[in-house]
mmCIF file of C-alpha atoms in Angstrom:
data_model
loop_
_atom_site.group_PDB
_atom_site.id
_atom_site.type_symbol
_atom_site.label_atom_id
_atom_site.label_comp_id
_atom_site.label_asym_id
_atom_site.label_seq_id
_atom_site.Cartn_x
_atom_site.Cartn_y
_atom_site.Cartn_z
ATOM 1 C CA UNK A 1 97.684 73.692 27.893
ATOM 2 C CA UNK A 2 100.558 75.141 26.593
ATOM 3 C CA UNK A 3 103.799 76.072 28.609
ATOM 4 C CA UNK A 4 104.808 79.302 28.669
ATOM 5 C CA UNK A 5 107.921 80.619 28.759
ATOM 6 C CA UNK A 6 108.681 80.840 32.322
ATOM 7 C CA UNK A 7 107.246 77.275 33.185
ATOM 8 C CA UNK A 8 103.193 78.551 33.749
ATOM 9 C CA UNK A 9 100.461 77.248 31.431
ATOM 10 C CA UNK A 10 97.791 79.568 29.944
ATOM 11 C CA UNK A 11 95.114 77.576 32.123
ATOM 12 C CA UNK A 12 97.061 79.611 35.020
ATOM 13 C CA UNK A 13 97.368 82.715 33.717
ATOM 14 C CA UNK A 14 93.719 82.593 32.941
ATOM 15 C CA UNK A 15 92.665 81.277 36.910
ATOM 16 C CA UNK A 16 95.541 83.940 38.067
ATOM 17 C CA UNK A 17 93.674 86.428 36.131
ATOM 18 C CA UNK A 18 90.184 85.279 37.159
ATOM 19 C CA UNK A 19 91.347 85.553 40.768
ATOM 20 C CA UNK A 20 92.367 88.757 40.299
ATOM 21 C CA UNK A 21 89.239 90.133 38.519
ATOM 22 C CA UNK A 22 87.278 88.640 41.531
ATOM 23 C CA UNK A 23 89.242 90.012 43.925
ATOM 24 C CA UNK A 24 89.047 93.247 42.166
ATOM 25 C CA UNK A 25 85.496 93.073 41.672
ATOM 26 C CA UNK A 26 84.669 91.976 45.251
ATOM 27 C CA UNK A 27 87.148 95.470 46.731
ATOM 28 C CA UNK A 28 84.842 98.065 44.119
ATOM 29 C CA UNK A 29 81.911 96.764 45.696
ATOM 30 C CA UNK A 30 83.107 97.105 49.313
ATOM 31 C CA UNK A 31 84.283 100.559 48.013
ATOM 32 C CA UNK A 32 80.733 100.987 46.754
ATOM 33 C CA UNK A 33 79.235 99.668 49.953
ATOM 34 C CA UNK A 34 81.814 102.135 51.559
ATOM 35 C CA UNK A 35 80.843 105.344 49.929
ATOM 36 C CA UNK A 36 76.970 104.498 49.854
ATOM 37 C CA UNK A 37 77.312 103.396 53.982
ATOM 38 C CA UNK A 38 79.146 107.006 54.206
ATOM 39 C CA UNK A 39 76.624 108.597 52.006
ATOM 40 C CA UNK A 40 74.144 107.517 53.750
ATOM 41 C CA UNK A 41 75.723 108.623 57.269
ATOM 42 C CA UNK A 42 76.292 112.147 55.772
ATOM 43 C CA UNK A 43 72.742 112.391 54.879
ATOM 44 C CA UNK A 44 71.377 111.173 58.493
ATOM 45 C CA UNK A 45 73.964 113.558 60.127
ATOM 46 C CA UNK A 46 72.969 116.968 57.637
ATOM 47 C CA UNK A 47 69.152 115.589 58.673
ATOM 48 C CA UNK A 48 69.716 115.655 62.016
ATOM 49 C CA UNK A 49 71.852 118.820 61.542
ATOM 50 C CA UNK A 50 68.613 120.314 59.950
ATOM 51 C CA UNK A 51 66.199 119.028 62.753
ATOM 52 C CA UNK A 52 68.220 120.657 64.878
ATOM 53 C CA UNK A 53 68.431 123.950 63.504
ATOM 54 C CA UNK A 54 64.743 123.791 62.620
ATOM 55 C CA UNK A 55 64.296 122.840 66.097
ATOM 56 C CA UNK A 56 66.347 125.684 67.780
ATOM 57 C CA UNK A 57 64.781 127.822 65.197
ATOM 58 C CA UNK A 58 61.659 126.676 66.277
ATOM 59 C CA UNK A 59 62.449 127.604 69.646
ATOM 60 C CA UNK A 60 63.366 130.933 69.230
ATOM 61 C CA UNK A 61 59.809 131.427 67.329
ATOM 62 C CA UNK A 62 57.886 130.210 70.092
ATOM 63 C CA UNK A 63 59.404 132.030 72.759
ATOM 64 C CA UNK A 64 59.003 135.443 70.309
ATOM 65 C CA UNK A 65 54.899 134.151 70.271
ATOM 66 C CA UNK A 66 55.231 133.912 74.063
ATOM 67 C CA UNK A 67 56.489 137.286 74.512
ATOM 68 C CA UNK A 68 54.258 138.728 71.829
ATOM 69 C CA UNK A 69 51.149 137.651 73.556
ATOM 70 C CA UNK A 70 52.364 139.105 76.686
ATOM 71 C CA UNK A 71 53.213 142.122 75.170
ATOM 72 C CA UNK A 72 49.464 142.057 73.527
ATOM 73 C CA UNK A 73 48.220 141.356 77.081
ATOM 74 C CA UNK A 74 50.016 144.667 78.727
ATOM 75 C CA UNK A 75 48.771 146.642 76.048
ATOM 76 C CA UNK A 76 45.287 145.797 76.479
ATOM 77 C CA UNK A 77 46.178 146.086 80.359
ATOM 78 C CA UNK A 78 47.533 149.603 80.259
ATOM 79 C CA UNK A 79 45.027 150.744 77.897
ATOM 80 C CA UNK A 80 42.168 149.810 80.363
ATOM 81 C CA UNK A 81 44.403 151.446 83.226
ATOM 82 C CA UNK A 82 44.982 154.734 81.701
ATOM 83 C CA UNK A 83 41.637 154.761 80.324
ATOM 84 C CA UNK A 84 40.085 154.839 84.013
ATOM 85 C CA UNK A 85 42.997 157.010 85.007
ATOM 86 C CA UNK A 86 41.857 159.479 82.515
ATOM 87 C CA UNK A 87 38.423 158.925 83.936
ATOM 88 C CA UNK A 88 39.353 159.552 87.226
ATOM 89 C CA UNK A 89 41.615 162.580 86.484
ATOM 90 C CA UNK A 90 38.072 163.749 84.865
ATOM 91 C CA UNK A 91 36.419 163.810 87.954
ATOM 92 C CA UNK A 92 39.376 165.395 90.241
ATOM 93 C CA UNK A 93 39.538 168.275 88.213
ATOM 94 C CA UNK A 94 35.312 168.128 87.894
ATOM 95 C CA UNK A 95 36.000 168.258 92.054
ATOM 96 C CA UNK A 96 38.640 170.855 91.745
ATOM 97 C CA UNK A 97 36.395 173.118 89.671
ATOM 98 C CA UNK A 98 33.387 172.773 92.070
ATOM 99 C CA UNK A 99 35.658 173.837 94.863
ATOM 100 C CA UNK A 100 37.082 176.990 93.180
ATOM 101 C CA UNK A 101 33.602 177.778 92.710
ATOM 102 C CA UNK A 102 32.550 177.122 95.917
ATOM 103 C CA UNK A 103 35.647 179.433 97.577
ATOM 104 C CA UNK A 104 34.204 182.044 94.347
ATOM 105 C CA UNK A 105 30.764 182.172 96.060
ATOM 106 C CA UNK A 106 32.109 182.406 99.593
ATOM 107 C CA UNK A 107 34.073 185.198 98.385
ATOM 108 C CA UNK A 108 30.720 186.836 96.727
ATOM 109 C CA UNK A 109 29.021 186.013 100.300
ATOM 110 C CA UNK A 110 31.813 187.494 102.065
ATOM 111 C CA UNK A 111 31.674 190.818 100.055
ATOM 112 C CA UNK A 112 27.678 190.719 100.044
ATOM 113 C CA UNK A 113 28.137 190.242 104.288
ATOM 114 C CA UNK A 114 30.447 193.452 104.711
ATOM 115 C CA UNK A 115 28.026 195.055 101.896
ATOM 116 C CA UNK A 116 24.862 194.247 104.026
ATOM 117 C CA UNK A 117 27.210 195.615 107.189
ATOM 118 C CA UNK A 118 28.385 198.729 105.580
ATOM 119 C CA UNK A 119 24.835 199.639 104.498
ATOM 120 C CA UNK A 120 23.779 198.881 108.212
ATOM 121 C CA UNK A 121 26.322 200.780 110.195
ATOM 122 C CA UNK A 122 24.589 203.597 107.826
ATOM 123 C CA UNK A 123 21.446 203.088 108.723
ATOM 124 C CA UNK A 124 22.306 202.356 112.484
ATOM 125 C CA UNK A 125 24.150 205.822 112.257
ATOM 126 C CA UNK A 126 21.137 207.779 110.588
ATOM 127 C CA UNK A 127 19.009 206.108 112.880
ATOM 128 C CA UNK A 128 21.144 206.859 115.770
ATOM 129 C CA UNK A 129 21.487 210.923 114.331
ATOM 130 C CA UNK A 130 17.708 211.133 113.746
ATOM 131 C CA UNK A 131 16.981 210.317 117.043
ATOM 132 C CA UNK A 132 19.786 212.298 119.049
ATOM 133 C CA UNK A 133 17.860 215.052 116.802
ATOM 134 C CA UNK A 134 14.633 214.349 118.447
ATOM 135 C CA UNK A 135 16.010 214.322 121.837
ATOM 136 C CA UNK A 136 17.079 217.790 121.393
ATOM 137 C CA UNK A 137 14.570 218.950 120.045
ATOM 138 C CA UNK A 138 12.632 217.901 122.517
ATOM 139 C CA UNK A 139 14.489 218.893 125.213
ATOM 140 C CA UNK A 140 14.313 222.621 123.962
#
């Protein structure tokens, strides 16, 4: 155990020196216990950032399902509607048609009528001449 210069043995040094490496030693692994703690917290918080992105994400997706279905449903819905609209449209002008007809024959009956009358006034008249003929030619 030699003295040193300034009064300090070697034995010192060497515990001074010890005490420091320890201490060193023991603030790198709080530093290490730091940075993995801190790791670890950044990779919980970018996991939970994640969930809830997914989750938002997720969201979004099912509410575009939703309104797909829905749109599906109206589709089928209106197709079904115009289908018996068309059906029904069918049938008015079907109805429409009979009628024109029907007003076509009344006109042909109409015409037929003052026909029939035309050709009986004629007959009425020749009747009627025919037999003011026989009158006077009786009476003479």
């Amino acid at each position: 155990n030699a003295l040193l210069k300034n009064g300090r043995t070697v034995s010192s040094y060497i515990q001074m020196l010890s005490r420091l490496l320890k201490e060193h030693q023991a603030k790198q692994n709080e530093r290490k216990e730091l940075q993995e703690r801190r790791r670890r917290e950044a990779i919980a918080a970018a996991t939970s950032l994640t969930e809830a992105l997914v989750d938002h994400l997720n969201v979004g997706v099912a509410q575009a399902y939703v309104n797909q279905r829905k749109l599906d449903h109206e589709v089928k819905t209106l197709q079904v509607q115009a289908g018996q609209f068309a059906k029904q449209t069918a049938q008015w002008i079907t109805m429409v048609e009979g009628f024109n007809q029907a007003l076509k024959e009344i006109g042909d009956v109409e015409n037929w009528a003052r026909s029939i009358e035309m050709d009986m006034r004629t007959i009425a008249t020749a009747l009627e001449y025919v037999h003011k003929g026989h009158l006077q030619a009786a009476s003479s």
